[in-house]
Amino acid sequence: MAADAVSAASERAAGVETGGILVLDFGSQFAQLITRRVREMNVHAALVPYDLSVDEILARKPAGIILSGSPYSVYDDAGPKPDAALWSAGVPILGVCYGVQLMAHQLGGRVGPSNRREYGPADVTIGVSTSPLFAGLGGNGVERVWMSHGDSIVDAPPGFTALATTDSTPYAALADPARNLWGIQFHPEVVHTPNGRRLLQNFVLEIAKAKATWTPGRLAEDAVAAIRAQVGPTDRVLCALSGGVDSAVAAALVHRAIGDRLTCVYVDHGLMRKRESEILREVFAERLGMKIVMVDAQERFQHALEGVIDPEQKRTIIGREFIRVFDEESTRAGEFRFLAQGTLYPDVIESTSKETKSAQKIKTHHNVGGLPDDLKFELVEPLRSLFKDEVRAVGLELGLPESVVLRQPFPGPGLAIRIIGEVTRERLDTLREADWIVIDEIKAAGLYRSLWQTFAVLTPIRSVGVMGDGRTYGNVLAIRAVTSEDGMTADWARLPYDVMAKISSRIVNEVPGVTRVVYDITSKPPATIEWE
Ligand code: XMP
């Protein structure tokens, strides 16, 4: 089955390297973020299933192991449990959140439900700890961290001592240095723990003494090697090129791996931004010399989306039609065994999937969700374990132009999920014009690259305006601009007022049908970046 081939491929892409770090995945939304933090230290990191046997773990000769968090409690029957021999495997271990609770629970300590769920920022008291885990942290005895847990450790297991406390938990961090077992209740991997990177570094480089010899260029090498291992010497691959960074880098990787056995197919579903098709042809066909088939499927998508207002339904329909168009194209263009997609790790984690047995579903991402059961391609997803900025590094490494690589992300379902309500041709035209103005002004203000995404959302709300001497009655358009490191969390951007004023004035004056512009001031969480 395709999914197995995919995870086997990402395993290979992750590689096996002596002296790196293995992160055991217990289903936390942040598990892959931990591996990425480790890679930032130039140390090889791989996310592996929580139930990998100790023999398999030791065969990879890791310098250290990090146990991720999980949405489960250690007392849940369904709560994921590691190989019991893990604790005495002789490899330094750092447990994070659920990871430390497992450690405490399985080694004779006691974990219990907290009086209240601790969620958000907290101050942990480190006191005068000389623990190497906290070296360089807690300047005045206190460290700001980010917590997200329902249970906490009540009694430490024999041999363990507390390294840090909070008002609500006596074991915010604990360790048994003799056995090289370390644990923290908070999340060092998220940006809301300001010194989290330093703490992870203390574990990875000082305690586990991992080798810092890995470089981002290796991501490209590993991915190319994984593609060659997956795709046979005569197999051909179709690639879903959208013009976005993800599919561009995926295509470039596949192109590097198998040359002109790759055919890129660009499906113009009519949900693209203005001038998208032209730009695409220019960059990929003319400049990069890739084989690219342009398919005009606007009518088909338009028809399929008629009367649909539910966001999940939109995504499913778009995903389904997308794959069907590919199916037809492959029949027309010859034999293709594989379909390459630019699915990233954040897409994977937010959709229910094999790797994220326990993560809660938030949205069905088009690249992962709407695949029909009768899909006849096997998938090649070389970016499946990477975050956006890592993908950009790979793109630059491969020599893609900055105009492609440093582009803001654009979702697979395109403008359809930025039109609240039914997607009609007229609404698409309205949004396309507004979107163009937003990007134009953001670029003119020199802000484009510092923002994760900037876009317009067309709402079905109608509002009265006045233009000249006449009354107008049109739609409310929202502007969304966010900063983010990886799309998993985001903050609304504090755009300068004059930039907002320019955008608003241009849109109301230049885009027929829009009478009012509002600015979205919601962060993620609790909102998502896209409106649908
Ligand atoms: P959300 O809205 O979930 O978005 O906070 C996080 C990031 O993912 C992008 N996004 C998508 N990308 N297919 C994609 O390829 C999708 O279905 C999809 N939905 C959201 C979004 O633009 C943001 O960068």
PDB file of N, CA, C and O in Angstrom, residues 22-51:
ATOM      1  N   LEU A  22      17.661   9.988  18.356  1.00  0.00           N
ATOM      2  CA  LEU A  22      16.389   9.404  17.948  1.00  0.00           C
ATOM      3  C   LEU A  22      15.292  10.029  18.799  1.00  0.00           C
ATOM      4  O   LEU A  22      15.415  10.097  20.029  1.00  0.00           O
ATOM      5  N   VAL A  23      14.234  10.479  18.150  1.00  0.00           N
ATOM      6  CA  VAL A  23      13.096  11.017  18.889  1.00  0.00           C
ATOM      7  C   VAL A  23      11.976   9.987  18.789  1.00  0.00           C
ATOM      8  O   VAL A  23      11.533   9.643  17.690  1.00  0.00           O
ATOM      9  N   LEU A  24      11.553   9.477  19.930  1.00  0.00           N
ATOM     10  CA  LEU A  24      10.455   8.508  19.939  1.00  0.00           C
ATOM     11  C   LEU A  24       9.132   9.266  19.913  1.00  0.00           C
ATOM     12  O   LEU A  24       8.880  10.113  20.771  1.00  0.00           O
ATOM     13  N   ASP A  25       8.299   8.922  18.943  1.00  0.00           N
ATOM     14  CA  ASP A  25       7.067   9.672  18.687  1.00  0.00           C
ATOM     15  C   ASP A  25       5.877   9.063  19.437  1.00  0.00           C
ATOM     16  O   ASP A  25       5.370   8.014  19.052  1.00  0.00           O
ATOM     17  N   PHE A  26       5.431   9.741  20.465  1.00  0.00           N
ATOM     18  CA  PHE A  26       4.260   9.272  21.213  1.00  0.00           C
ATOM     19  C   PHE A  26       2.991  10.009  20.796  1.00  0.00           C
ATOM     20  O   PHE A  26       1.988   9.940  21.474  1.00  0.00           O
ATOM     21  N   GLY A  27       3.068  10.769  19.699  1.00  0.00           N
ATOM     22  CA  GLY A  27       1.856  11.382  19.143  1.00  0.00           C
ATOM     23  C   GLY A  27       1.689  12.860  19.422  1.00  0.00           C
ATOM     24  O   GLY A  27       0.658  13.429  19.122  1.00  0.00           O
ATOM     25  N   SER A  28       2.702  13.491  20.008  1.00  0.00           N
ATOM     26  CA  SER A  28       2.583  14.928  20.259  1.00  0.00           C
ATOM     27  C   SER A  28       2.631  15.701  18.946  1.00  0.00           C
ATOM     28  O   SER A  28       3.309  15.317  18.006  1.00  0.00           O
ATOM     29  N   GLN A  29       1.887  16.802  18.909  1.00  0.00           N
ATOM     30  CA  GLN A  29       1.935  17.689  17.740  1.00  0.00           C
ATOM     31  C   GLN A  29       3.336  18.241  17.532  1.00  0.00           C
ATOM     32  O   GLN A  29       3.672  18.714  16.463  1.00  0.00           O
ATOM     33  N   PHE A  30       4.147  18.201  18.587  1.00  0.00           N
ATOM     34  CA  PHE A  30       5.465  18.838  18.518  1.00  0.00           C
ATOM     35  C   PHE A  30       6.613  17.864  18.303  1.00  0.00           C
ATOM     36  O   PHE A  30       7.770  18.259  18.346  1.00  0.00           O
ATOM     37  N   ALA A  31       6.281  16.579  18.095  1.00  0.00           N
ATOM     38  CA  ALA A  31       7.350  15.574  18.029  1.00  0.00           C
ATOM     39  C   ALA A  31       8.382  15.904  16.947  1.00  0.00           C
ATOM     40  O   ALA A  31       9.586  15.886  17.193  1.00  0.00           O
ATOM     41  N   GLN A  32       7.898  16.231  15.753  1.00  0.00           N
ATOM     42  CA  GLN A  32       8.839  16.498  14.665  1.00  0.00           C
ATOM     43  C   GLN A  32       9.597  17.807  14.912  1.00  0.00           C
ATOM     44  O   GLN A  32      10.711  17.994  14.441  1.00  0.00           O
ATOM     45  N   LEU A  33       8.957  18.691  15.673  1.00  0.00           N
ATOM     46  CA  LEU A  33       9.620  19.951  16.000  1.00  0.00           C
ATOM     47  C   LEU A  33      10.894  19.678  16.818  1.00  0.00           C
ATOM     48  O   LEU A  33      11.891  20.391  16.695  1.00  0.00           O
ATOM     49  N   ILE A  34      10.842  18.640  17.638  1.00  0.00           N
ATOM     50  CA  ILE A  34      12.028  18.289  18.422  1.00  0.00           C
ATOM     51  C   ILE A  34      13.161  17.879  17.475  1.00  0.00           C
ATOM     52  O   ILE A  34      14.292  18.341  17.604  1.00  0.00           O
ATOM     53  N   THR A  35      12.840  17.044  16.485  1.00  0.00           N
ATOM     54  CA  THR A  35      13.902  16.588  15.561  1.00  0.00           C
ATOM     55  C   THR A  35      14.483  17.778  14.804  1.00  0.00           C
ATOM     56  O   THR A  35      15.674  17.863  14.571  1.00  0.00           O
ATOM     57  N   ARG A  36      13.604  18.686  14.474  1.00  0.00           N
ATOM     58  CA  ARG A  36      14.061  19.860  13.738  1.00  0.00           C
ATOM     59  C   ARG A  36      14.997  20.729  14.592  1.00  0.00           C
ATOM     60  O   ARG A  36      15.993  21.252  14.123  1.00  0.00           O
ATOM     61  N   ARG A  37      14.661  20.858  15.877  1.00  0.00           N
ATOM     62  CA  ARG A  37      15.545  21.616  16.786  1.00  0.00           C
ATOM     63  C   ARG A  37      16.919  20.955  16.860  1.00  0.00           C
ATOM     64  O   ARG A  37      17.938  21.622  16.957  1.00  0.00           O
ATOM     65  N   VAL A  38      16.915  19.629  16.860  1.00  0.00           N
ATOM     66  CA  VAL A  38      18.188  18.908  16.928  1.00  0.00           C
ATOM     67  C   VAL A  38      18.976  19.148  15.640  1.00  0.00           C
ATOM     68  O   VAL A  38      20.177  19.419  15.669  1.00  0.00           O
ATOM     69  N   ARG A  39      18.285  19.099  14.505  1.00  0.00           N
ATOM     70  CA  ARG A  39      18.973  19.344  13.230  1.00  0.00           C
ATOM     71  C   ARG A  39      19.568  20.752  13.189  1.00  0.00           C
ATOM     72  O   ARG A  39      20.600  20.982  12.586  1.00  0.00           O
ATOM     73  N   GLU A  40      18.869  21.694  13.860  1.00  0.00           N
ATOM     74  CA  GLU A  40      19.400  23.063  13.908  1.00  0.00           C
ATOM     75  C   GLU A  40      20.776  23.106  14.581  1.00  0.00           C
ATOM     76  O   GLU A  40      21.521  24.049  14.411  1.00  0.00           O
ATOM     77  N   MET A  41      21.060  22.102  15.393  1.00  0.00           N
ATOM     78  CA  MET A  41      22.384  22.050  16.055  1.00  0.00           C
ATOM     79  C   MET A  41      23.390  21.299  15.193  1.00  0.00           C
ATOM     80  O   MET A  41      24.452  20.913  15.676  1.00  0.00           O
ATOM     81  N   ASN A  42      23.001  21.023  13.938  1.00  0.00           N
ATOM     82  CA  ASN A  42      23.853  20.233  13.035  1.00  0.00           C
ATOM     83  C   ASN A  42      24.069  18.806  13.532  1.00  0.00           C
ATOM     84  O   ASN A  42      25.131  18.219  13.352  1.00  0.00           O
ATOM     85  N   VAL A  43      23.037  18.295  14.179  1.00  0.00           N
ATOM     86  CA  VAL A  43      23.090  16.905  14.641  1.00  0.00           C
ATOM     87  C   VAL A  43      22.000  16.144  13.894  1.00  0.00           C
ATOM     88  O   VAL A  43      20.889  16.642  13.719  1.00  0.00           O
ATOM     89  N   HIS A  44      22.311  14.951  13.444  1.00  0.00           N
ATOM     90  CA  HIS A  44      21.317  14.141  12.741  1.00  0.00           C
ATOM     91  C   HIS A  44      20.210  13.712  13.709  1.00  0.00           C
ATOM     92  O   HIS A  44      20.487  13.296  14.833  1.00  0.00           O
ATOM     93  N   ALA A  45      18.952  13.866  13.268  1.00  0.00           N
ATOM     94  CA  ALA A  45      17.832  13.468  14.126  1.00  0.00           C
ATOM     95  C   ALA A  45      16.791  12.741  13.301  1.00  0.00           C
ATOM     96  O   ALA A  45      16.532  13.118  12.163  1.00  0.00           O
ATOM     97  N   ALA A  46      16.215  11.717  13.864  1.00  0.00           N
ATOM     98  CA  ALA A  46      15.151  10.997  13.165  1.00  0.00           C
ATOM     99  C   ALA A  46      14.000  10.744  14.126  1.00  0.00           C
ATOM    100  O   ALA A  46      14.205  10.406  15.287  1.00  0.00           O
ATOM    101  N   LEU A  47      12.790  10.937  13.620  1.00  0.00           N
ATOM    102  CA  LEU A  47      11.587  10.640  14.399  1.00  0.00           C
ATOM    103  C   LEU A  47      11.217   9.187  14.117  1.00  0.00           C
ATOM    104  O   LEU A  47      11.054   8.802  12.959  1.00  0.00           O
ATOM    105  N   VAL A  48      11.101   8.408  15.163  1.00  0.00           N
ATOM    106  CA  VAL A  48      10.815   6.982  14.963  1.00  0.00           C
ATOM    107  C   VAL A  48       9.609   6.586  15.819  1.00  0.00           C
ATOM    108  O   VAL A  48       9.287   7.258  16.800  1.00  0.00           O
ATOM    109  N   PRO A  49       8.925   5.482  15.457  1.00  0.00           N
ATOM    110  CA  PRO A  49       7.752   5.077  16.222  1.00  0.00           C
ATOM    111  C   PRO A  49       8.107   4.764  17.681  1.00  0.00           C
ATOM    112  O   PRO A  49       9.204   4.270  17.958  1.00  0.00           O
ATOM    113  N   TYR A  50       7.179   5.037  18.586  1.00  0.00           N
ATOM    114  CA  TYR A  50       7.453   4.878  20.021  1.00  0.00           C
ATOM    115  C   TYR A  50       7.770   3.441  20.403  1.00  0.00           C
ATOM    116  O   TYR A  50       8.427   3.171  21.389  1.00  0.00           O
ATOM    117  N   ASP A  51       7.249   2.477  19.582  1.00  0.00           N
ATOM    118  CA  ASP A  51       7.400   1.080  19.986  1.00  0.00           C
ATOM    119  C   ASP A  51       8.560   0.373  19.289  1.00  0.00           C
ATOM    120  O   ASP A  51       8.631  -0.849  19.282  1.00  0.00           O
TER     121      ASP A  51
END
